[in-house]
Amino acid sequence: MKNLKFNVFALLAISLIVASCSDDDDTLPGGGEPTDFVGAVYAMTNGDGQITGTNVQGPNTIIAYGRSEDGSLTPIGPILTGGNGGDYDGGEGLDPLISAYALTKTDDNQNLLAVNAGSNTITSFNILDDFSLEIAGSSQSTGAVGPNSIAYSERDTDGVKGIVYVSNITRQEFLAGGEPEQQGTVTGFWLLNDGSLSPIAGSTRNLSNRPSALQFSPDGNWLVVASINSGAAALASGSEDEIVVYSVNTDGTLSTNQLSGATSTLRGNTEGRNLPSAIGFQIVGNNYVVVTEAREFQPDGTPPAFPALQDGSVSTWQIQGDGSLTPITLDVRSGENNTGRTACWLDFSADGNTFFVSNAIEAGLASFSFNNGAVELINQTAASGTGTGGADNGPDAFARTDGWIDMWISDDGQFLYQLYGLDGTIGIYRVNGASLEFIGEESGNLPDTNTQGIVAI
């Protein structure tokens, strides 16, 4: 599955050259005017092909699309991030960073933020009026290996627009041990008013786990980090926390140590449930933390071969005033009989009453209700594509699925954009309350494999 569409990237490179020589042309590819679009979608290639003997995927690129009122997408053009993509999943090309929010945006839709996992850097872009992108400042080193998730919170003081934190997959001393042993870091940057990034002195914190995503709370007081290897038997720290909480100081640094941690499922549990392998999550409303759990590590903490995967789940907590976590609803399954094994990403409807969870191997979206932190499964197949469903645990599972990974609902709440991680396609769905209506697909601009990250505005 590692073969990429090199011919597509040759065309993209040519289009970059042409675009740079056409500054006076105010039309978009296909002749559309910038004002034709009501929004945009951005997807990240995470490289253009594996460099032999490394986990580096080559030059990383953002593909920009204009969004029309009917939800359809028109390619605006690619822009290089100035860094390389990477692959830390070691094989089939699906979810190569094992993360959520490898690409994110500011709340005002003025900036796009991307990780360059093969270069250990992050890049900030200014989003222009026609929804095209320009790099702001220079890429910044994250100080550790494999940046894989990035988060933003508004801070309007003295030339500073906001605060940015990035998670790194591991530190150098844990690199050789692979996913079960990895322990990462988080580090902070100021986002300046011109869109550039500036490191925050003393902001790096070492983690006890391998992070998968991080998010600020809506009030900006807390930073939460999720991990995929909590409870792993090979983890030197012995940590079983699938999420941890740090407080955010006025100088942009975090509390010296995590204030709290929690997990829905401990090692050796009597139910025989696999460990949570948290990936995507959001913090909504009154600091409710809603976490997807792929359930990959076995109950004794050993990594599973593919047949040992179980149905994934969603768990929720609330952050209290002292930074502690109160559990609300734990281990709500996203399917039955191995129909929802890889629950990894989520996003909320505009009214906040429904959220959708992407199950990667099954290539489907499950819908859940949400009420003050309490969640229930509504429909395990609110949308579905070509996936490995049912109890089929065959060795060719990755070869027979579109691999639905990252997704994002547009700012107006009307459309959900689903990235197909093993097909180079974006699926488009209209959001009708708790249900989804298939609109169409956009293909031909992304590589078949190793993509990571999508944002919609």
mmCIF file of C-alpha atoms in Angstrom, residues 231-233 275 296-304:
data_model
loop_
_atom_site.group_PDB
_atom_site.id
_atom_site.type_symbol
_atom_site.label_atom_id
_atom_site.label_comp_id
_atom_site.label_asym_id
_atom_site.label_seq_id
_atom_site.Cartn_x
_atom_site.Cartn_y
_atom_site.Cartn_z
ATOM 1 C CA GLY A 231 -0.756 0.467 30.080
ATOM 2 C CA ALA A 232 1.631 -1.055 27.542
ATOM 3 C CA ALA A 233 3.694 -3.773 29.190
ATOM 4 C CA LEU A 275 -6.561 -1.121 26.551
ATOM 5 C CA GLU A 296 -5.421 -2.046 20.273
ATOM 6 C CA PHE A 297 -3.175 -3.129 23.163
ATOM 7 C CA GLN A 298 -4.322 -6.405 24.727
ATOM 8 C CA PRO A 299 -5.535 -6.659 28.357
ATOM 9 C CA ASP A 300 -2.064 -7.702 29.551
ATOM 10 C CA GLY A 301 -0.467 -4.719 27.835
ATOM 11 C CA THR A 302 1.070 -6.563 24.889
ATOM 12 C CA PRO A 303 0.567 -5.189 21.374
ATOM 13 C CA PRO A 304 -1.919 -7.180 19.302
#
